[in-house]
Coordinates of C-alpha atoms in Angstrom, one line a residue:
M1 CA -9.7 9.3 -35.4
R2 CA -13.2 10.4 -34.7
S3 CA -15.1 10.8 -31.4
H4 CA -18.6 11.4 -32.7
R5 CA -21.5 9.3 -31.5
R6 CA -24.7 8.8 -33.4
S7 CA -28.0 7.7 -31.9
R8 CA -28.2 3.9 -31.7
L9 CA -30.7 1.4 -32.7
L10 CA -31.2 -2.3 -33.3
A11 CA -28.5 -5.0 -33.4
P12 CA -26.1 -7.2 -35.5
L13 CA -22.6 -8.2 -36.4
M14 CA -20.4 -9.7 -39.1
L15 CA -17.3 -9.8 -41.1
A16 CA -16.4 -8.5 -44.5
P17 CA -14.1 -6.8 -46.9
L18 CA -10.6 -8.3 -46.5
I19 CA -11.6 -11.0 -49.0
A20 CA -12.4 -8.4 -51.6
G21 CA -9.5 -9.5 -53.7
C22 CA -10.0 -13.3 -53.2
F23 CA -13.2 -13.7 -55.2
A24 CA -14.4 -12.7 -58.6
S25 CA -15.7 -9.1 -58.8
G26 CA -17.7 -7.1 -61.3
G27 CA -14.4 -5.7 -62.6
G28 CA -11.9 -3.1 -61.8
D29 CA -9.4 -2.6 -58.9
D30 CA -10.9 -3.9 -55.7
S31 CA -8.6 -1.9 -53.3
G32 CA -9.5 1.3 -51.5
D33 CA -8.8 4.6 -53.2
G34 CA -6.2 5.6 -50.6
G35 CA -8.0 8.9 -49.9
G36 CA -9.2 9.9 -53.4
G37 CA -12.5 11.4 -54.4
D38 CA -15.8 11.0 -52.5
G39 CA -17.3 8.6 -54.9
S40 CA -21.0 7.9 -55.5
R41 CA -23.3 6.2 -53.0
L42 CA -24.1 2.6 -53.8
R43 CA -27.8 1.5 -54.0
V44 CA -28.0 -2.1 -52.8
A45 CA -31.0 -4.5 -52.4
L46 CA -30.7 -7.5 -50.1
A47 CA -33.2 -10.4 -50.3
F48 CA -33.7 -11.0 -46.6
P49 CA -35.2 -8.3 -44.2
P50 CA -33.9 -8.6 -40.7
A51 CA -35.5 -11.6 -39.0
E52 CA -34.3 -11.0 -35.5
G53 CA -34.1 -7.2 -35.2
L54 CA -30.5 -7.4 -36.6
S55 CA -29.3 -9.6 -33.7
P56 CA -25.6 -10.2 -34.1
Y57 CA -25.9 -13.7 -32.9
G58 CA -28.5 -15.2 -35.3
A59 CA -29.5 -15.4 -38.9
D60 CA -29.2 -11.7 -39.4
A61 CA -25.4 -11.7 -38.9
T62 CA -24.6 -11.9 -42.6
L63 CA -26.7 -8.9 -43.5
L64 CA -24.1 -6.4 -42.3
S65 CA -21.1 -8.6 -43.3
R66 CA -22.4 -8.4 -46.9
L67 CA -22.6 -4.6 -46.5
A68 CA -19.0 -4.4 -45.2
V69 CA -20.0 -3.0 -41.8
T70 CA -18.6 -5.7 -39.4
E71 CA -15.7 -8.0 -39.4
G72 CA -14.0 -10.5 -37.0
L73 CA -10.5 -11.6 -36.2
T74 CA -10.3 -13.7 -39.3
V75 CA -11.9 -14.1 -42.7
L76 CA -12.4 -17.0 -45.1
D77 CA -10.2 -16.9 -48.2
A78 CA -11.1 -18.3 -51.6
N79 CA -9.9 -21.8 -50.5
G80 CA -12.0 -21.8 -47.4
S81 CA -9.0 -21.3 -45.1
A82 CA -8.7 -18.7 -42.3
A83 CA -7.0 -15.5 -43.4
P84 CA -6.1 -12.3 -41.4
A85 CA -8.7 -9.7 -40.7
L86 CA -8.6 -7.8 -37.3
A87 CA -6.0 -10.3 -36.3
E88 CA -2.9 -10.1 -38.5
S89 CA -1.5 -13.4 -37.2
W90 CA -2.1 -16.2 -34.8
R91 CA -0.4 -19.2 -33.2
R92 CA -1.5 -22.2 -31.2
D93 CA -0.1 -22.6 -27.7
G94 CA -0.9 -26.1 -26.6
E95 CA -4.1 -28.1 -27.4
K96 CA -6.6 -25.6 -26.0
T97 CA -5.1 -22.1 -26.4
W98 CA -4.5 -19.8 -29.3
E99 CA -2.9 -16.4 -29.3
F100 CA -4.1 -13.8 -31.9
T101 CA -2.0 -10.7 -32.6
L102 CA -4.1 -7.7 -33.5
R103 CA -3.4 -5.2 -36.2
D104 CA -3.8 -1.4 -35.6
A105 CA -7.5 -0.7 -36.2
T106 CA -10.2 1.7 -35.0
F107 CA -13.8 1.3 -34.1
Q108 CA -16.3 3.5 -35.9
D109 CA -17.0 5.4 -32.6
G110 CA -13.3 6.5 -32.5
G111 CA -12.1 3.9 -30.0
E112 CA -9.1 1.8 -30.5
V113 CA -9.4 -2.0 -31.2
T114 CA -7.5 -3.3 -28.2
P115 CA -7.1 -6.8 -26.9
A116 CA -9.4 -5.9 -24.0
A117 CA -12.1 -4.7 -26.4
V118 CA -11.9 -7.8 -28.5
A119 CA -12.0 -10.1 -25.5
D120 CA -15.1 -8.3 -24.2
S121 CA -16.8 -8.6 -27.5
L122 CA -16.2 -12.3 -27.7
T123 CA -17.3 -12.7 -24.1
H124 CA -20.6 -11.1 -25.0
A125 CA -21.0 -13.6 -27.8
T126 CA -20.3 -16.6 -25.5
D127 CA -22.9 -15.3 -23.1
A128 CA -25.6 -14.8 -25.7
K129 CA -28.8 -16.8 -25.4
P130 CA -29.2 -18.7 -27.7
A131 CA -25.5 -19.0 -28.5
P132 CA -24.3 -18.1 -32.0
A133 CA -24.2 -21.1 -34.3
A134 CA -20.5 -20.7 -34.7
L135 CA -20.1 -21.5 -31.0
A136 CA -22.4 -24.5 -30.9
G137 CA -20.8 -27.0 -28.6
V138 CA -17.8 -24.8 -27.9
T139 CA -16.9 -23.1 -24.7
L140 CA -14.2 -20.4 -25.0
T141 CA -12.6 -17.8 -22.8
A142 CA -10.9 -14.7 -24.3
K143 CA -8.5 -12.6 -22.3
A144 CA -6.2 -9.7 -23.2
Q145 CA -2.5 -10.3 -23.0
G146 CA -0.3 -7.3 -23.4
E147 CA -0.9 -4.5 -25.9
R148 CA -1.6 -6.5 -29.0
V149 CA -2.5 -10.1 -28.1
V150 CA -5.8 -11.8 -27.4
R151 CA -5.4 -15.2 -25.8
I152 CA -8.4 -17.6 -26.4
T153 CA -8.8 -20.8 -24.5
T154 CA -11.4 -23.5 -25.2
A155 CA -12.7 -26.1 -22.8
E156 CA -11.9 -28.8 -25.3
P157 CA -9.2 -28.8 -28.1
D158 CA -10.6 -26.8 -31.1
P159 CA -8.3 -27.3 -34.1
V160 CA -10.4 -25.0 -36.3
L161 CA -10.7 -22.0 -33.9
P162 CA -9.2 -19.5 -36.5
L163 CA -11.8 -20.8 -39.0
R164 CA -14.6 -20.5 -36.4
L165 CA -13.7 -16.9 -35.6
S166 CA -14.3 -15.9 -39.2
S167 CA -18.0 -16.3 -38.6
P168 CA -20.1 -13.2 -39.2
S169 CA -21.8 -13.8 -35.8
L170 CA -18.4 -13.4 -34.0
A171 CA -17.6 -10.0 -35.4
V172 CA -16.0 -7.5 -33.0
L173 CA -17.9 -4.4 -31.8
S174 CA -16.9 -1.7 -29.4
A175 CA -18.0 -1.5 -25.7
E176 CA -20.6 1.1 -26.7
A177 CA -22.5 -1.6 -28.6
Y178 CA -23.6 -3.5 -25.5
D179 CA -26.1 -2.5 -22.8
K180 CA -27.0 -4.1 -19.5
S181 CA -30.2 -5.6 -20.9
G182 CA -28.2 -7.8 -23.3
R183 CA -29.2 -5.7 -26.3
V184 CA -26.5 -5.2 -28.9
D185 CA -26.3 -2.1 -31.2
P186 CA -24.1 -2.1 -34.3
V187 CA -24.8 1.5 -35.3
G188 CA -21.4 3.1 -35.4
T189 CA -19.7 0.5 -33.2
A190 CA -18.2 -1.9 -35.8
T191 CA -14.8 -1.8 -37.6
G192 CA -15.6 -2.2 -41.3
P193 CA -15.2 0.3 -44.2
F194 CA -18.9 1.3 -44.0
E195 CA -20.6 2.6 -40.9
L196 CA -24.3 1.9 -40.3
T197 CA -25.9 5.2 -39.5
K198 CA -29.7 4.5 -39.6
V199 CA -32.0 1.5 -39.7
N200 CA -35.6 1.8 -40.8
G201 CA -37.0 -1.3 -39.3
A202 CA -37.1 -4.2 -41.9
T203 CA -37.3 -1.8 -44.8
S204 CA -33.9 0.0 -45.3
A205 CA -30.7 1.1 -43.9
S206 CA -28.2 3.9 -44.5
L207 CA -24.4 3.6 -44.3
D208 CA -21.6 6.1 -44.6
R209 CA -18.0 5.5 -45.5
F210 CA -15.8 5.0 -42.5
D211 CA -12.7 7.1 -43.4
D212 CA -10.5 5.6 -40.7
Y213 CA -10.9 2.0 -41.8
W214 CA -7.6 0.1 -41.3
G215 CA -7.8 -1.4 -44.8
G216 CA -8.0 1.8 -46.7
R217 CA -10.7 4.3 -47.6
A218 CA -13.6 2.9 -49.5
Q219 CA -14.2 4.2 -53.0
A220 CA -18.0 4.6 -52.5
S221 CA -19.1 7.4 -50.2
G222 CA -21.8 5.3 -48.6
I223 CA -24.5 2.7 -49.2
D224 CA -28.3 3.0 -49.4
A225 CA -29.5 -0.5 -48.6
R226 CA -33.0 -1.8 -49.1
F227 CA -34.4 -5.1 -47.8
I228 CA -36.7 -6.3 -50.7
A229 CA -38.0 -9.9 -50.1
D230 CA -39.7 -10.0 -53.5
G231 CA -37.2 -11.2 -56.1
T232 CA -39.1 -9.8 -59.1
A233 CA -39.2 -6.4 -57.5
R234 CA -35.4 -6.6 -57.0
A235 CA -34.8 -7.5 -60.6
N236 CA -37.2 -4.8 -61.8
A237 CA -35.5 -2.1 -59.7
L238 CA -32.1 -3.1 -61.1
R239 CA -33.4 -3.1 -64.7
T240 CA -35.0 0.4 -64.3
G241 CA -31.8 1.9 -62.8
E242 CA -33.1 2.3 -59.2
L243 CA -30.4 -0.1 -57.9
D244 CA -26.8 -0.7 -58.5
I245 CA -26.6 -4.1 -57.0
A246 CA -29.4 -6.7 -56.3
E247 CA -28.6 -10.0 -54.7
A248 CA -30.3 -13.3 -55.3
I249 CA -32.1 -12.6 -58.6
P250 CA -34.7 -15.3 -59.2
V251 CA -33.8 -17.6 -62.0
A252 CA -37.2 -16.8 -63.7
Q253 CA -36.0 -13.1 -63.9
A254 CA -32.4 -13.8 -65.1
A255 CA -33.4 -13.7 -68.8
T256 CA -35.0 -10.2 -68.3
L257 CA -31.6 -8.8 -67.4
D258 CA -28.9 -7.9 -69.9
E259 CA -26.1 -10.5 -70.0
E260 CA -23.6 -7.9 -68.8
T261 CA -25.7 -7.1 -65.7
R262 CA -26.0 -10.6 -64.3
R263 CA -23.4 -12.8 -62.6
D264 CA -23.9 -16.4 -61.5
T265 CA -21.7 -17.9 -58.9
A266 CA -21.4 -21.5 -57.6
T267 CA -22.0 -21.3 -53.9
T268 CA -21.8 -23.6 -50.9
R269 CA -25.6 -23.3 -50.6
T270 CA -27.7 -26.5 -50.8
T271 CA -31.5 -26.7 -51.1
S272 CA -32.7 -29.7 -49.2
L273 CA -35.9 -31.4 -48.1
L274 CA -35.8 -31.9 -44.4
F275 CA -38.1 -34.4 -42.6
N276 CA -39.1 -34.0 -39.0
A277 CA -37.5 -37.1 -37.4
S278 CA -38.9 -36.6 -33.9
S279 CA -42.7 -36.3 -34.3
G280 CA -45.5 -36.9 -36.8
A281 CA -45.4 -39.3 -39.7
F282 CA -41.7 -39.0 -40.4
K283 CA -40.7 -40.1 -36.9
D284 CA -40.9 -43.5 -38.6
A285 CA -37.6 -44.0 -40.4
G286 CA -39.4 -46.3 -42.9
L287 CA -41.8 -43.5 -43.9
R288 CA -38.8 -41.1 -44.3
A289 CA -37.3 -43.7 -46.6
A290 CA -40.5 -43.9 -48.6
A291 CA -40.7 -40.2 -48.9
R292 CA -37.0 -39.9 -49.9
A293 CA -37.5 -42.6 -52.6
A294 CA -40.5 -40.7 -53.9
V295 CA -38.6 -37.5 -54.5
D296 CA -37.0 -37.3 -58.0
T297 CA -34.2 -34.8 -57.5
S298 CA -33.2 -34.8 -61.2
V299 CA -36.0 -32.3 -62.1
F300 CA -35.0 -29.5 -59.8
A301 CA -31.7 -28.2 -61.3
K302 CA -32.9 -28.4 -64.9
D303 CA -36.5 -27.3 -64.6
V304 CA -37.0 -25.2 -61.5
Y305 CA -33.6 -23.6 -61.5
E306 CA -33.3 -23.5 -65.3
G307 CA -29.7 -24.6 -65.1
Y308 CA -28.6 -22.2 -62.4
A309 CA -28.0 -25.1 -60.0
D310 CA -26.3 -28.5 -59.9
P311 CA -28.2 -31.7 -59.0
G312 CA -28.2 -32.6 -55.3
A313 CA -25.3 -34.9 -54.4
G314 CA -25.0 -34.5 -50.6
V315 CA -24.9 -32.0 -47.8
Y316 CA -21.9 -30.4 -49.7
G317 CA -22.0 -29.4 -53.3
P318 CA -19.5 -28.7 -56.1
A319 CA -18.4 -25.4 -54.6
V320 CA -16.9 -27.5 -51.8
T321 CA -14.3 -28.8 -54.2
W322 CA -12.8 -31.6 -52.1
A323 CA -16.1 -33.2 -51.2
E324 CA -17.0 -35.2 -54.4
G325 CA -13.8 -37.3 -54.3
K326 CA -14.4 -38.2 -50.7
R327 CA -18.1 -38.9 -50.7
T328 CA -19.3 -42.4 -49.7
E329 CA -22.7 -44.1 -49.9
P330 CA -25.3 -43.4 -47.1
V331 CA -25.0 -45.6 -44.1
G332 CA -27.8 -47.1 -42.0
R333 CA -30.9 -46.5 -44.2
A334 CA -34.1 -48.2 -43.1
A335 CA -36.3 -50.2 -45.4
A336 CA -39.0 -48.1 -47.1
K337 CA -42.6 -48.6 -45.9
K338 CA -45.7 -47.9 -48.0
A339 CA -47.4 -44.6 -47.2
G340 CA -50.9 -45.1 -46.0
G341 CA -52.5 -41.8 -46.7
D342 CA -50.7 -40.0 -43.9
T343 CA -51.3 -36.2 -43.9
I344 CA -48.2 -34.2 -43.6
T345 CA -47.4 -30.5 -43.4
L346 CA -44.8 -29.2 -45.8
A347 CA -43.4 -25.7 -45.4
T348 CA -41.0 -23.3 -47.1
Y349 CA -40.4 -19.5 -47.5
D350 CA -40.7 -17.1 -50.4
N351 CA -37.6 -14.9 -49.9
R352 CA -35.9 -17.2 -52.3
P353 CA -38.5 -17.3 -55.1
E354 CA -37.6 -20.8 -56.4
L355 CA -38.4 -22.4 -53.1
P356 CA -42.2 -22.3 -53.3
E357 CA -41.9 -23.9 -56.8
V358 CA -39.5 -26.6 -55.4
A359 CA -42.0 -27.2 -52.6
Q360 CA -44.9 -27.5 -55.1
V361 CA -43.0 -30.2 -57.1
V362 CA -42.1 -32.0 -53.8
K363 CA -45.8 -31.9 -52.8
Q364 CA -46.8 -33.5 -56.1
Q365 CA -44.2 -36.2 -55.8
L366 CA -45.1 -37.1 -52.2
E367 CA -48.8 -37.2 -53.1
K368 CA -48.1 -39.5 -55.9
A369 CA -46.4 -41.8 -53.4
G370 CA -49.5 -41.9 -51.2
F371 CA -49.0 -39.0 -48.8
K372 CA -51.5 -36.2 -48.3
V373 CA -49.7 -32.9 -48.2
K374 CA -50.6 -29.5 -46.8
L375 CA -48.3 -26.7 -48.1
T376 CA -47.4 -23.6 -46.1
V377 CA -45.4 -20.7 -47.6
R378 CA -44.5 -17.7 -45.6
E379 CA -41.8 -15.0 -45.4
Y380 CA -38.8 -16.5 -43.6
S381 CA -38.9 -14.4 -40.5
R382 CA -42.5 -15.5 -39.9
L383 CA -41.6 -19.2 -40.4
E384 CA -38.2 -19.8 -38.7
G385 CA -39.6 -20.1 -35.1
D386 CA -42.1 -22.7 -36.0
A387 CA -39.6 -24.6 -38.1
L388 CA -37.1 -24.8 -35.3
A389 CA -39.9 -25.8 -32.9
G390 CA -40.7 -28.8 -35.1
K391 CA -44.2 -27.7 -36.1
F392 CA -43.9 -29.0 -39.6
D393 CA -43.4 -32.5 -40.9
A394 CA -41.2 -31.5 -43.8
F395 CA -39.4 -28.3 -44.7
V396 CA -37.7 -27.1 -47.9
L397 CA -34.6 -25.1 -46.9
A398 CA -31.8 -23.4 -48.8
R399 CA -28.8 -23.6 -46.4
N400 CA -25.3 -22.3 -46.9
T401 CA -23.3 -25.2 -45.5
L402 CA -20.2 -23.1 -44.7
V403 CA -21.6 -19.8 -43.7
D404 CA -21.4 -20.2 -39.9
T405 CA -17.8 -21.1 -39.5
G406 CA -16.3 -22.3 -42.8
D407 CA -15.8 -25.6 -41.2
P408 CA -17.6 -28.5 -43.0
V409 CA -18.2 -30.3 -39.7
A410 CA -20.0 -27.3 -38.1
V411 CA -23.1 -27.5 -40.3
L412 CA -23.5 -31.2 -39.4
A413 CA -23.3 -30.4 -35.7
S414 CA -25.7 -27.5 -35.8
D415 CA -28.3 -29.1 -38.2
Y416 CA -28.3 -32.8 -37.5
T417 CA -27.2 -33.6 -34.0
C418 CA -29.3 -33.9 -30.8
D419 CA -28.1 -30.6 -29.4
G420 CA -27.8 -28.8 -32.7
G421 CA -29.0 -25.2 -32.6
Y422 CA -30.4 -25.2 -36.2
N423 CA -31.9 -28.7 -36.2
I424 CA -35.0 -28.2 -38.3
A425 CA -35.0 -31.9 -39.0
Q426 CA -35.3 -32.6 -35.3
L427 CA -32.8 -35.5 -35.8
C428 CA -31.4 -37.2 -32.7
D429 CA -29.5 -40.2 -33.8
K430 CA -26.6 -41.7 -31.6
A431 CA -24.7 -42.9 -34.7
V432 CA -24.9 -39.5 -36.3
D433 CA -23.8 -37.8 -33.1
A434 CA -20.9 -40.1 -32.7
A435 CA -19.7 -39.6 -36.3
V436 CA -20.0 -35.8 -36.0
A437 CA -18.1 -35.9 -32.6
K438 CA -15.3 -37.9 -34.2
A439 CA -15.0 -35.4 -37.0
E440 CA -15.0 -32.5 -34.5
R441 CA -12.0 -34.0 -32.7
T442 CA -9.9 -34.4 -35.9
A443 CA -7.3 -31.8 -36.4
D444 CA -5.5 -32.8 -39.6
T445 CA -7.3 -31.0 -42.5
A446 CA -7.5 -34.0 -44.9
K447 CA -8.5 -36.4 -42.1
R448 CA -11.1 -33.9 -40.9
Q449 CA -12.6 -33.8 -44.4
D450 CA -12.7 -37.6 -44.5
A451 CA -14.4 -37.7 -41.1
A452 CA -16.9 -35.1 -42.3
M453 CA -17.8 -37.2 -45.3
A454 CA -18.3 -40.3 -43.0
A455 CA -20.6 -38.2 -40.9
E456 CA -22.4 -37.0 -44.0
A457 CA -23.0 -40.6 -45.0
R458 CA -24.6 -41.2 -41.6
V459 CA -26.8 -38.1 -41.9
L460 CA -28.0 -39.1 -45.4
G461 CA -28.6 -42.6 -44.1
S462 CA -31.0 -41.3 -41.5
D463 CA -33.2 -40.0 -44.4
A464 CA -33.8 -36.9 -42.4
V465 CA -32.5 -34.8 -45.3
V466 CA -32.8 -35.2 -49.1
P467 CA -30.4 -32.8 -50.9
L468 CA -32.2 -31.5 -53.9
V469 CA -29.9 -29.0 -55.7
H470 CA -26.7 -27.1 -55.1
Q471 CA -27.4 -23.5 -56.0
R472 CA -25.7 -20.9 -58.2
I473 CA -26.6 -17.5 -57.0
I474 CA -27.4 -14.8 -59.6
T475 CA -26.3 -11.3 -58.6
G476 CA -27.6 -8.3 -60.5
V477 CA -24.9 -5.7 -61.1
G478 CA -25.5 -2.3 -62.9
S479 CA -23.4 -1.8 -66.0
S480 CA -21.5 1.1 -64.3
V481 CA -20.6 -0.8 -61.2
Q482 CA -17.2 -2.3 -60.5
G483 CA -15.7 -4.4 -57.7
V484 CA -18.8 -6.4 -56.6
I485 CA -17.6 -9.4 -54.6
L486 CA -19.0 -12.7 -55.8
D487 CA -18.5 -14.8 -52.7
P488 CA -19.2 -18.5 -52.8
Y489 CA -19.8 -18.4 -49.0
E490 CA -22.3 -15.5 -49.4
R491 CA -20.7 -13.6 -46.6
T492 CA -19.6 -10.5 -48.6
L493 CA -21.0 -8.5 -51.4
V494 CA -19.4 -5.0 -51.3
G495 CA -15.9 -3.9 -50.2
T496 CA -13.5 -1.0 -50.3
G497 CA -13.2 -1.2 -54.1
T498 CA -16.9 -1.5 -55.0
R499 CA -18.0 1.6 -56.8
R500 CA -19.9 3.2 -59.7

């Protein structure tokens, strides 16, 4: 156990490596080396620079979960169910309370992961402003009970709490991470197999292996991570041997990589066109219907994504394997009106290189239908605030539908309800809210899925969202690298067995 303390900076959270054995990897054993050799450092490029100063409670949360720095009480397994992480087991005690039994684990600053420390970490998350997406509409209280148990009580029954606690934004950090100003610092305060030691703004970060990790000693001695928004630059750096792993290779660059160095994975990410339903031209449901009818979604998977995507079917795509058989027709659609030369602003971001091309095709299709379109393309961190404030009429978004909680209902609540924390569509529809609320109250898994699809039908019927494609993510993996985690939920990338 170590007692050192490094200088601290910035802020995030996450979850990570327990699912290393659950998803396809780049080959080789994906377990720790049990204390073997030092191993080489991994050189990794991530597509998104920190957008919120590595805040643990926002969009940056998955950055460090993908780097195996942080983890929560639970983790998603390959079937989308909650599996043990810092909690080795759990049970429900009545409708509103769950008890989680902790495993023996150590924080990277040398402290023990105790029920009190876990309860304190979750309390900080509940007090965060704005609240993490995983806690949208949920009020919970965490208290220590004895030497190994954390007792969590929710204001209303929450049948998916173990799933919710797998969220990267609900990772557990030590008391040293939190200061009185509300700032949270993950440097050396997490529990994962790799310890963040230095952050160079939005450019790069350094991580060292955490030798006291409860899940076994990682085979790589550390990670040198770079945040490279330009997809072509990521592909070039992998091709020239500057990187070992590059996430989100643009489809236009896939052919430039040797077949053995690229992996494509079906994900739960859907690229959609969102219409601002509260102001501007698309406040009119009839004009939303006209715009939706004008968009030919068949061209995106084949042409823009060059086959590395599936045609848009709904909020959930093929990686959500149960959804297709339960999908119903959209409910409540308005009759389409004729566009009368309305000028609209369409926006997207270039961190995912296909999105500007998608937006360009959407622009042409909408103009053909009679709209005048102004297109804005910026880096995501410079766009998110305006998008959430409703400053655009339309927005092309690539959204992982299960990243926040693993619960299919959660994305509907956060993205399409009146009080949703990520409601770029600005949708506030009583029928949608009622359908989502009904799904949230449903405990039985199969019935919850049915209720989610009924709510999806209401969301699609509002014409506030047009699903365009369901993405396959291309990961660049150096020929000498083994054990890369190809996660359909995009929460993890490296683990204890990732090495070169």
